[in-house]
GROMACS .gro file of C-alpha atoms in nm:
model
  384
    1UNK     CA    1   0.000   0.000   0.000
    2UNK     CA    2   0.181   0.283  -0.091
    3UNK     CA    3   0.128   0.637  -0.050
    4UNK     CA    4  -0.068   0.695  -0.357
    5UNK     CA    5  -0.318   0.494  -0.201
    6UNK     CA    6  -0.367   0.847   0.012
    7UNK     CA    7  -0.546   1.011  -0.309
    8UNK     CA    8  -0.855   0.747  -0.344
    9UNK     CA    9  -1.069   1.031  -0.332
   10UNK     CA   10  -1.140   1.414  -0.372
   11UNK     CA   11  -0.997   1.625  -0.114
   12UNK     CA   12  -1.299   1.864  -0.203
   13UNK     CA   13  -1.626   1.629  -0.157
   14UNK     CA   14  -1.861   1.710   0.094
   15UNK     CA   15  -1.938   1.355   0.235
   16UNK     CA   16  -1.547   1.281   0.150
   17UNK     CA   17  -1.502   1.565   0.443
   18UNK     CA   18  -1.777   1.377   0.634
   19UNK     CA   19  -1.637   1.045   0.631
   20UNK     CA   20  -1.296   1.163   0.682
   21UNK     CA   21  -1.410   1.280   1.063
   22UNK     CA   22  -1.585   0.958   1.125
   23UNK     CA   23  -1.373   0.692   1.209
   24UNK     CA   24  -1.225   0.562   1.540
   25UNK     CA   25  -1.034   0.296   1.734
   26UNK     CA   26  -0.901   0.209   2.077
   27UNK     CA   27  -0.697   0.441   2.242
   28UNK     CA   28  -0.328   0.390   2.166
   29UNK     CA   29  -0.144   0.236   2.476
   30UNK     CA   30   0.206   0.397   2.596
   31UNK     CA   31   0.525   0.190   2.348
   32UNK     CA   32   0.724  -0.048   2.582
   33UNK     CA   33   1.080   0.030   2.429
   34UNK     CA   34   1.197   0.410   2.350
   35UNK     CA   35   1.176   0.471   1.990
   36UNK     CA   36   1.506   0.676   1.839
   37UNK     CA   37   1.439   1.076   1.869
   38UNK     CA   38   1.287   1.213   1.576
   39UNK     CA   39   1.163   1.566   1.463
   40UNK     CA   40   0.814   1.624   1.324
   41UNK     CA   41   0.990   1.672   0.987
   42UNK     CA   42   1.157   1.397   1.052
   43UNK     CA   43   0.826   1.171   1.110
   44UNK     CA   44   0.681   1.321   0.835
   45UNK     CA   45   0.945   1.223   0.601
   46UNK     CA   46   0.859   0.899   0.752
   47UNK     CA   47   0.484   0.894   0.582
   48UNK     CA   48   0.566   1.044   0.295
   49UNK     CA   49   0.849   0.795   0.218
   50UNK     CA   50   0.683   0.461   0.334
   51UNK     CA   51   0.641   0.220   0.064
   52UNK     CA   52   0.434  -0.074   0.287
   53UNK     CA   53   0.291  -0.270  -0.017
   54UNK     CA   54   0.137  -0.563   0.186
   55UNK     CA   55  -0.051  -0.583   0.487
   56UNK     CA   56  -0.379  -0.749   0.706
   57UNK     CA   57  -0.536  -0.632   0.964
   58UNK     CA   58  -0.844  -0.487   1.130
   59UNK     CA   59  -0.938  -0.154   1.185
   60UNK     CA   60  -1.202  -0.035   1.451
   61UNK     CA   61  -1.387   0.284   1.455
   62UNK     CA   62  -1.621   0.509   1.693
   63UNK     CA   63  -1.734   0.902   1.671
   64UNK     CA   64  -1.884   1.110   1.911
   65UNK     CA   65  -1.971   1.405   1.648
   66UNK     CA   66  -2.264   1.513   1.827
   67UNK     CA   67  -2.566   1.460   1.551
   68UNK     CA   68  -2.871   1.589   1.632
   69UNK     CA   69  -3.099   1.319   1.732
   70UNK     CA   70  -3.241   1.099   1.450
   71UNK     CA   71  -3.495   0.811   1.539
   72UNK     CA   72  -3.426   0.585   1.211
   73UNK     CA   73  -3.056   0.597   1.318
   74UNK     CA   74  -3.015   0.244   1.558
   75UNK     CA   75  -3.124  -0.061   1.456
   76UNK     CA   76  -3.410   0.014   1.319
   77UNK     CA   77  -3.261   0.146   1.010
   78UNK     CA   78  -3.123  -0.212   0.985
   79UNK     CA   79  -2.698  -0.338   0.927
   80UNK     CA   80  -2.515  -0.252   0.611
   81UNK     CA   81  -2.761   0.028   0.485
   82UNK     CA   82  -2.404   0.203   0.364
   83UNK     CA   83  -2.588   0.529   0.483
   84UNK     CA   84  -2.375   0.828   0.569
   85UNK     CA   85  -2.546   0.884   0.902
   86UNK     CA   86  -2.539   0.513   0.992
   87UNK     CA   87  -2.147   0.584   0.961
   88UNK     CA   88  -2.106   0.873   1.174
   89UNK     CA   89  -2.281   0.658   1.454
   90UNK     CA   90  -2.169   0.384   1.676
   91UNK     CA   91  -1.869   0.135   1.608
   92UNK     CA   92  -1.765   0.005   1.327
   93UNK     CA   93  -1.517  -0.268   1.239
   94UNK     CA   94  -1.323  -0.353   0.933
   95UNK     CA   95  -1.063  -0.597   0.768
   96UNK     CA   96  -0.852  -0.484   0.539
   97UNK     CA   97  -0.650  -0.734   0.364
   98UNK     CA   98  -0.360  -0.596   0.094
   99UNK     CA   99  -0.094  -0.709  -0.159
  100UNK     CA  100   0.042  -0.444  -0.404
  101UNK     CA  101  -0.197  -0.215  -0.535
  102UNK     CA  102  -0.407  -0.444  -0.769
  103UNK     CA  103  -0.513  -0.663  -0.487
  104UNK     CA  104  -0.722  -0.548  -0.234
  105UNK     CA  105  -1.019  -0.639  -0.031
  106UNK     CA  106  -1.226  -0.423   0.253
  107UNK     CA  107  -1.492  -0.642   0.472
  108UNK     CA  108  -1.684  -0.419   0.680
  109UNK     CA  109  -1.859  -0.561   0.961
  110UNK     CA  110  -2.231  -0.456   1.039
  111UNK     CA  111  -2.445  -0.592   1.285
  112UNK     CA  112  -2.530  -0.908   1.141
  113UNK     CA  113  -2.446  -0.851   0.823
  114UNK     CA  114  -2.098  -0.793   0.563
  115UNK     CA  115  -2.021  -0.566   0.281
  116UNK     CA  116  -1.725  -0.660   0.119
  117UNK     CA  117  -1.521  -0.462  -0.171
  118UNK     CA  118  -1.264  -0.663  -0.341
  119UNK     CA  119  -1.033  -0.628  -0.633
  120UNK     CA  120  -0.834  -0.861  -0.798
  121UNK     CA  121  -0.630  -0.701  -1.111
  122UNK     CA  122  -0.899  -0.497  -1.329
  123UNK     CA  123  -1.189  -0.657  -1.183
  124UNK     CA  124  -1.343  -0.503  -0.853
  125UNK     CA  125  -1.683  -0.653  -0.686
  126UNK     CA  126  -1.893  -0.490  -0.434
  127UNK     CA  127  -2.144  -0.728  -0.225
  128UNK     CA  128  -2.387  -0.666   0.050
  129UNK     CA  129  -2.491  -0.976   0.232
  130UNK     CA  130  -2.753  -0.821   0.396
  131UNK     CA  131  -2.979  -0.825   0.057
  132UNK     CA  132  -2.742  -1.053  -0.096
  133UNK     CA  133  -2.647  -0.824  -0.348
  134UNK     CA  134  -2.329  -0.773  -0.573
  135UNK     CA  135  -2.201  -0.510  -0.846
  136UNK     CA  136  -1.922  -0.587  -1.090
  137UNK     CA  137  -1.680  -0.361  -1.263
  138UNK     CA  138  -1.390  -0.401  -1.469
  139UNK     CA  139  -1.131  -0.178  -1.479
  140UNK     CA  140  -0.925  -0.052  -1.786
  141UNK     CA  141  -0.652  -0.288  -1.845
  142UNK     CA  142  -0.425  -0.010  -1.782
  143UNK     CA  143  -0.512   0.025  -1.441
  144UNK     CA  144  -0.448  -0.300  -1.351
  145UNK     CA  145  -0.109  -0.220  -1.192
  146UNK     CA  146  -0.240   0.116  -1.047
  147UNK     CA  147  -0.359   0.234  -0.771
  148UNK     CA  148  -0.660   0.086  -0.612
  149UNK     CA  149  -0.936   0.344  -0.768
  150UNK     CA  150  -1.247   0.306  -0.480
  151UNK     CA  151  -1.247  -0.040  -0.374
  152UNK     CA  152  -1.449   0.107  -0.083
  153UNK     CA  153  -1.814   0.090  -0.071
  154UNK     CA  154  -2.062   0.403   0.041
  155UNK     CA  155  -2.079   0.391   0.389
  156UNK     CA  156  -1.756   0.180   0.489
  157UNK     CA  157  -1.465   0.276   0.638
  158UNK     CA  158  -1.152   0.486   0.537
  159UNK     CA  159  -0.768   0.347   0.655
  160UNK     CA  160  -0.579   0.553   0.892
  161UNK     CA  161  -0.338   0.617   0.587
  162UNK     CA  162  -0.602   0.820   0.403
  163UNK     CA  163  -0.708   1.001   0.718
  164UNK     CA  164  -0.375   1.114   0.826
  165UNK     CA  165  -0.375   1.193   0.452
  166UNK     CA  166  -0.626   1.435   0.482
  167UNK     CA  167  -0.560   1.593   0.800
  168UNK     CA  168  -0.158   1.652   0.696
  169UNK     CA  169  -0.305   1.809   0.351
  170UNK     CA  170  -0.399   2.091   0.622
  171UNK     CA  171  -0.078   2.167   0.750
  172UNK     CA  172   0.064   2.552   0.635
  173UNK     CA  173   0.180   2.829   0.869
  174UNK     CA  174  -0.145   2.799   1.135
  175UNK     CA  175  -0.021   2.451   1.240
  176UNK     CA  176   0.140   2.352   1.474
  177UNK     CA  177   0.324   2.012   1.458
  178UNK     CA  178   0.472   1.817   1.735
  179UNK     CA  179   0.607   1.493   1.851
  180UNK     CA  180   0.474   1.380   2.223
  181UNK     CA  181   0.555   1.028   2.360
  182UNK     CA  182   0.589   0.684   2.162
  183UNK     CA  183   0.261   0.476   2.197
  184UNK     CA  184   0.204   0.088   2.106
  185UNK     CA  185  -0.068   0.052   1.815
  186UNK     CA  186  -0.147  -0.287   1.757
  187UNK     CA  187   0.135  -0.431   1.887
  188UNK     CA  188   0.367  -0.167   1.723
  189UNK     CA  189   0.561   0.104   1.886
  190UNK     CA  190   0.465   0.428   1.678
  191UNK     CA  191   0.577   0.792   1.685
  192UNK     CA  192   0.279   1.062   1.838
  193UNK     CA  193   0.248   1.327   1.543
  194UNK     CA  194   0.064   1.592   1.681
  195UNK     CA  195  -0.117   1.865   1.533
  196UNK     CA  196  -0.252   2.196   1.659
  197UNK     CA  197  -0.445   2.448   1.461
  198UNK     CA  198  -0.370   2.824   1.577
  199UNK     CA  199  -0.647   2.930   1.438
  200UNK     CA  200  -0.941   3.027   1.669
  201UNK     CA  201  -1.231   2.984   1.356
  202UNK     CA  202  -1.205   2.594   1.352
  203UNK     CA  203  -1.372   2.304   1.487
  204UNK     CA  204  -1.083   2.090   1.515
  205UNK     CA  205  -0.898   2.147   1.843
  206UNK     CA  206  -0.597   1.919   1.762
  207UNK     CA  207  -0.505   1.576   1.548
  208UNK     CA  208  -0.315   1.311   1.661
  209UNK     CA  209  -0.152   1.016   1.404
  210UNK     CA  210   0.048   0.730   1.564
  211UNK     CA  211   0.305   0.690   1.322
  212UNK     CA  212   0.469   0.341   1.295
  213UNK     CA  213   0.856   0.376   1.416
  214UNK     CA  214   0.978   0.090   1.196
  215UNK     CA  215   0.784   0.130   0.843
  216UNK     CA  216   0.620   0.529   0.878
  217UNK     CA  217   0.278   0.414   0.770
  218UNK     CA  218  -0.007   0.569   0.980
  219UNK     CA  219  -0.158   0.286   1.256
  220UNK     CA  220  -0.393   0.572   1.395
  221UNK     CA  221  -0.568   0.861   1.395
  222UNK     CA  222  -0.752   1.051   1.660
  223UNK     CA  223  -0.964   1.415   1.582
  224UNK     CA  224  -1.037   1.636   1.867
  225UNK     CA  225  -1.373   1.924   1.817
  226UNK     CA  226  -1.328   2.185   2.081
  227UNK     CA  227  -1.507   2.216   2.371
  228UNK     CA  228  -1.537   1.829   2.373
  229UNK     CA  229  -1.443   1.579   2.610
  230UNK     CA  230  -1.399   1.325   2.450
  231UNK     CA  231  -1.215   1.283   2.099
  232UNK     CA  232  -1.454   1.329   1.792
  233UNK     CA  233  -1.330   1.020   1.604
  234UNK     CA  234  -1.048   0.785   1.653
  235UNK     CA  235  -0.958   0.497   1.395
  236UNK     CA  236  -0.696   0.285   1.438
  237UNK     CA  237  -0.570  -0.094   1.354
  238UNK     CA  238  -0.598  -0.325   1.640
  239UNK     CA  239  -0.465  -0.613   1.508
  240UNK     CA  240  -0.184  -0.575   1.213
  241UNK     CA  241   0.083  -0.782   0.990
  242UNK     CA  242   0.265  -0.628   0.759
  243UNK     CA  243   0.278  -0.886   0.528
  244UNK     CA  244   0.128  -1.047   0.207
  245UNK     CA  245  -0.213  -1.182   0.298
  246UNK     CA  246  -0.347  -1.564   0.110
  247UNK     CA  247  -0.389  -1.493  -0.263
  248UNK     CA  248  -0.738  -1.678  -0.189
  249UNK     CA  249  -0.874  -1.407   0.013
  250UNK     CA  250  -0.867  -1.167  -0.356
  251UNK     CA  251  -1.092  -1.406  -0.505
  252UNK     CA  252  -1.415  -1.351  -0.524
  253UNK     CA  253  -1.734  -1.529  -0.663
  254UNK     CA  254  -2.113  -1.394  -0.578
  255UNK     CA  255  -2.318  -1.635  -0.356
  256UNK     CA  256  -2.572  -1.873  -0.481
  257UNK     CA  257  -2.891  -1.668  -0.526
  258UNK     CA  258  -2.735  -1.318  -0.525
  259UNK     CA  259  -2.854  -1.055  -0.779
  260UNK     CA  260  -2.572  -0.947  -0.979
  261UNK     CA  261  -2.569  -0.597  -1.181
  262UNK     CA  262  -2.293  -0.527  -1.431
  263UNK     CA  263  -2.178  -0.144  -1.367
  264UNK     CA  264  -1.992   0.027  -1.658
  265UNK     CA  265  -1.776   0.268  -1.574
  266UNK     CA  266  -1.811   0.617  -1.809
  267UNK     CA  267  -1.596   0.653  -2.037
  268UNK     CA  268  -1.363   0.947  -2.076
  269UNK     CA  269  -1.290   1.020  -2.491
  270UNK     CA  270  -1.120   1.279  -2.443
  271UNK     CA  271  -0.863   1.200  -2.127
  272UNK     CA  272  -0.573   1.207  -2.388
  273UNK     CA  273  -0.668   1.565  -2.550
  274UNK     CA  274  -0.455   1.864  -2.441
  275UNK     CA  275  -0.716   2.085  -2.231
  276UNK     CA  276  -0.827   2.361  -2.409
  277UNK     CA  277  -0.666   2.300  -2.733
  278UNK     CA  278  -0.799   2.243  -3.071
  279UNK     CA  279  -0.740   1.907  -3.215
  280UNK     CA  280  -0.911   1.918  -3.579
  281UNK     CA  281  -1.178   2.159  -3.728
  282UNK     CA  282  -1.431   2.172  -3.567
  283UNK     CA  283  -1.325   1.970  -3.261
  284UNK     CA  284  -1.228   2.224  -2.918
  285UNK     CA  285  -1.199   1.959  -2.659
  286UNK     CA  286  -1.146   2.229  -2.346
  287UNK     CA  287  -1.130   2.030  -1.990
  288UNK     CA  288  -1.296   1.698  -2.125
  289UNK     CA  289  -1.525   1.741  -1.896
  290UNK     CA  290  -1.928   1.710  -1.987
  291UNK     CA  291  -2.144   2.011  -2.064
  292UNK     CA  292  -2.245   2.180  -1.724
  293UNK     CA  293  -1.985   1.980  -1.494
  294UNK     CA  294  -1.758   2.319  -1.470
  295UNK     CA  295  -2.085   2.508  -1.355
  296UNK     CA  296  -2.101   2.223  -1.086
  297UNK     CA  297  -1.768   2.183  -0.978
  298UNK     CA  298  -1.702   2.278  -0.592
  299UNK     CA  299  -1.500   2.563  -0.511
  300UNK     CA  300  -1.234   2.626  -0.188
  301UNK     CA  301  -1.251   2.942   0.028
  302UNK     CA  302  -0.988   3.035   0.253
  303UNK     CA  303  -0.672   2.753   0.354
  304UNK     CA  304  -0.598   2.497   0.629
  305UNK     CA  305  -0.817   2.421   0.869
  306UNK     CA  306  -1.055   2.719   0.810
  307UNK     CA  307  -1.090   2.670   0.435
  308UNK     CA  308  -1.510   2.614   0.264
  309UNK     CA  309  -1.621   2.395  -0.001
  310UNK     CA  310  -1.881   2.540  -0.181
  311UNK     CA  311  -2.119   2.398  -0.428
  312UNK     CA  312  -2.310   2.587  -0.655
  313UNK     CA  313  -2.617   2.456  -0.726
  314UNK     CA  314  -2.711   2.155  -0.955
  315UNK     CA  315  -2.764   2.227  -1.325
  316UNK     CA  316  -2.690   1.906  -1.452
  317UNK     CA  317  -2.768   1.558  -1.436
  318UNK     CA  318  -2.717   1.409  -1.066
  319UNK     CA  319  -2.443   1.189  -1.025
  320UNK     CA  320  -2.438   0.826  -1.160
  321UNK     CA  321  -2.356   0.609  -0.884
  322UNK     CA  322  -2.034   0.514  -1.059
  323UNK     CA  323  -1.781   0.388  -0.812
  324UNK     CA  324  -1.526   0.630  -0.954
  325UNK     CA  325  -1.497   0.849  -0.518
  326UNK     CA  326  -1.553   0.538  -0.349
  327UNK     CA  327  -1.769   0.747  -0.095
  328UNK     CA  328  -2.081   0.896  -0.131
  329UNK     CA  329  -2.080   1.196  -0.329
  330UNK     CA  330  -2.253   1.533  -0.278
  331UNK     CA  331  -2.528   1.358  -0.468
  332UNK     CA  332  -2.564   1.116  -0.209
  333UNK     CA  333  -2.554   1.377   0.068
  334UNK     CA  334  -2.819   1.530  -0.084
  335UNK     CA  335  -3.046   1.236  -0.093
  336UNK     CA  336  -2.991   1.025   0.184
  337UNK     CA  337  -3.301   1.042   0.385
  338UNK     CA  338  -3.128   1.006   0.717
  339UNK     CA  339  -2.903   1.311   0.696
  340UNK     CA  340  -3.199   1.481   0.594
  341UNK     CA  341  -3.416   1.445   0.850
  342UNK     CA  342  -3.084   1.577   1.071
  343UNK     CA  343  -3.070   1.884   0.883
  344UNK     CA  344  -3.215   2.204   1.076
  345UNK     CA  345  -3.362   2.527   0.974
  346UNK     CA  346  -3.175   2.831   0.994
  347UNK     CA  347  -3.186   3.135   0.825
  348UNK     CA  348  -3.026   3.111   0.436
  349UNK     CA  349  -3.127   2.740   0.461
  350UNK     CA  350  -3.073   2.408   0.626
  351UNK     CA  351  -2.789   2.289   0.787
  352UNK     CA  352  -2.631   1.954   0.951
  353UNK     CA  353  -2.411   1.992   1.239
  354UNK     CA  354  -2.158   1.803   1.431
  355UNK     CA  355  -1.886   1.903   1.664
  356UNK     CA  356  -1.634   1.877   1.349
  357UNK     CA  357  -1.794   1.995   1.072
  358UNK     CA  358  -2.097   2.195   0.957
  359UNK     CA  359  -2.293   2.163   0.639
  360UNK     CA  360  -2.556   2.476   0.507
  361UNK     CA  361  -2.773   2.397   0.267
  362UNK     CA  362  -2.903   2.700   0.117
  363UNK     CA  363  -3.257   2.776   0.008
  364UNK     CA  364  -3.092   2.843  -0.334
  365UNK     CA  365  -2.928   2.474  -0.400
  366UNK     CA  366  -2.588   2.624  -0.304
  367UNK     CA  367  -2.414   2.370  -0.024
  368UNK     CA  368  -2.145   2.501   0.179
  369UNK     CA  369  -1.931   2.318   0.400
  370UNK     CA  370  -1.610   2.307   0.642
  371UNK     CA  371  -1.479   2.284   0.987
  372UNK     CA  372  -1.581   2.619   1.094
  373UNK     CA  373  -1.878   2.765   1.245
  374UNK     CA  374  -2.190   2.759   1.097
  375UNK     CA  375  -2.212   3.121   1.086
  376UNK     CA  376  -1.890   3.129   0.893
  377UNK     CA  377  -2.061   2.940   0.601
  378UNK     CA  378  -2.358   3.132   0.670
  379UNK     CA  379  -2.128   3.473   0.554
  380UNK     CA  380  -1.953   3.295   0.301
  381UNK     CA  381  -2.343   3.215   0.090
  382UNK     CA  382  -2.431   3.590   0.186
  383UNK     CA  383  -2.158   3.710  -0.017
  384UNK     CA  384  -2.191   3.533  -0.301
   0.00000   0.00000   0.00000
C-alpha cells in the first residue's frame, strides 16, 4: 500500500469531508521500548516515504460528532444500509487485507451482516450480504497495476493512511506540529504526530496520528472538536501484519442466489486531448469534462483548517452512482433520507451539524461546508 493509495478520493467532496471525521479505534497504549528521537519533519518524512505494499489487519472505529438526534438511526434502520449517518454513529469494524496495489479487499462488519469490496487485477466486486447483493466492474486494463481506484463501498470505512492523509493536507503556517511520547498501536511502537491548529475559527482542536517507528505508515488517527471531552473520532488498527495476505482471500465469486448488476464505468474520450486545445476543425476539446460539470464543480474558500467547499447549485444531471470516489458523493448527501431528517432550519437554509464539521444547505441549491462555524458558512453564501 503505498502512498498513492492516500489520493482514493477528492480532497474537495462534501461527504469525502464527512467520512474523513468519522472513524475511530481504541486508544493507543504507551510503546514499551523508547523509539530513536525524531523531529516532526523527521516523522513526516517517515509517511511520505513509506512504501508498505502488503498488509492485514483490522481496523475499529467510533465518533462522538454530536448529531442531532435521528430516530431511524439504531437498529431500526437495519446493518449494512451504507448510509452516511449510519457511519457517523456507533462502532464500526473492518478488515482490510492488501498485496500491491491491484489486490485489495475491505470487509466491513455490520451488525449481522458484511459488505465486502474486493479487487483482484482490473476486476473489482462490491457485495452486500444483507440483501445478498453484488455489483461488478472491470477496470481498464491499464489500471491494472495502479492504484486501487475506490475499492471502498458508500458507507464503509476509510484506513488511517487516508485520514492522516487528509488531515496533513492541512498543515501551512497555522499549524502547529509536534512529537509527544511513543505509543504501542497494535502491537507496534509508533511515533505521536501531533497537530494543533492556531487558528481560533475551527472546529478541530488538535489531530493526533500514531506513526509506525519501523515502516512510517499511519496505525492511527484521533480528531479532537473543541469544547469536547472526549475525541470526535479515533480509527486505528488493532490487530496488524505487515505482510502479504493468502492470494485466496482476492478471489471472489457472488453467492448462490445473489442478484448481480454489471456497472460500466463512463468513459472518458477525451482523457488524452490537451485541455483547451484544438485538435481538428471543428473539434475544441477544453477540460474533457461534460457540458455543465464546470458550472457544478465545488470551489475552496480560505486555507488549512478554516478553508469552505462550496457547491453551486445543480444544473446538470445528478451523479451516476459510478464507483469512480468510493464514498458517497454530494449527490448522495443530498439524498440520503437520514441526513436529511438531521438537517435544521436556519436562516439562508438548512444545515447539519456536528462538533467537526458543519454543512448549510441554502434555500438556493448552493451547499457550503467546512470545519468552521456555521455562521462562517452562513457569511460565506451571503456574499456570493
Amino acid at each position: 500500500m503505498t502512498s498513492k493509495w492516500l489520493r482514493w478520493m477528492p480532497a474537495a467532496a462534501v461527504p469525502a469531508v464527512i467520512a474523513a471525521g468519522v472513524l475511530a479505534g481504541s486508544v493507543p497504549a504507551s510503546a514499551r521500548d523508547p523509539l530513536p528521537d525524531k523531529t516532526p519533519a523527521q516523522v513526516l518524512a517517515m509517511i511520505g516515504q513509506h512504501s508498505t505494499k502488503a498488509l492485514s489487519g483490522t481496523l475499529e472505529q467510533t465518533s462522538e460528532l454530536v448529531l442531532p438526534d435521528v430516530p431511524q438511526i439504531g437498529p431500526s434502520a437495519g446493518p449494512g444500509t451504507g448510509s452516511i449517518a449510519e457511519l457517523l454513529t456507533g462502532p464500526h469494524s473492518a478488515r482490510v487485507f492488501v498485496d500491491g496495489p491491484a489486490n485489495v479487499r475491505i470487509q466491513v462488519m455490520d451488525r449481522l451482516a458484511e459488505r465486502d469490496a474486493v479487487r483482484q487485477g482490473n476486476e473489482l466486486w462490491l457485495y452486500n450480504s444483507k440483501d445478498n447483493t453484488a455489483t461488478h466492474v472491470t477496470l481498464p486494463d491499464k489500471a491494472a497495476g495502479s492504484k486501487p481506484p475506490a475499492t471502498r463501498m458508500p458507507g464503509s470505512v476509510l484506513t488511517p493512511e487516508e485520514l492522516a492523509a487528509r488531515m496533513l493536507a492541512k498543515i501551512d503556517s497555522t499549524t502547529e506540529v509536534t512529537v509527544g511520547d511513543d505509543v504501542e498501536v497494535a502491537g507496534r511502537a509508533a511515533y505521536s504526530l501531533k497537530l494543533t491548529p492556531r487558528s481560533d475559527g475551527t472546529l478541530v482542536e488538535s489531530v493526533a496520528i500514531a506513526v509506525d517507528g519501523e515502516k512510517g505508515l499511519p496505525l492511527s488517527v484521533e480528531v479532537r472538536a473543541r469544547g469536547q471531552a472526549e475525541p470526535a473520532f479515533r480509527a486505528a488498527f488493532t490487530s496488524l501484519k505487515l505482510e502479504a495476505p493468502d492470494a485466496g482471500l482476492f478471489n471472489f465469486t457472488p453467492p448462490p442466489g445473489a442478484t448481480i448488476k454489471e456497472l460500466v464505468l463512463p468513459g472518458r474520450p477525451h482523457a488524452a486531448k490537451v485541455p483547451g486545445k484544438h485538435h481538428g476543425p471543428g473539434k475544441h476539446y477544453g477540460t474533457g469534462q461534460p457540458p455543465g460539470a464546470q458550472r457544478n464543480s465545488p470551489s475552496v474558500t480560505g486555507s488549512g483548517w478554516d478553508s469552505i467547499v462550496s457547491f453551486p447549485a445543480r444544473t446538470a444531471a445528478p451523479n451516476t452512482g459510478a464507483p469512480n470516489a468510493g464514498v458517497p458523493s454530494i449527490d448522495n448527501l443530498l439524498t440520503d433520507p437520514l441526513l436529511r431528517q438531521a438537517t435544521v432550519t436556519v436562516p439562508g437554509g438548512r444545515a447539519i451539524s456536528t462538533s467537526l464539521l458543519n454543512v448549510l444547505l441554502t434555500d438556493d441549491g448552493r451547499v457550503f461546508a467546512g470545519s468552521v462555524p456555521l455562521e462562517r458558512l452562513q457569511a460565506a453564501a451571503a456574499a456570493r
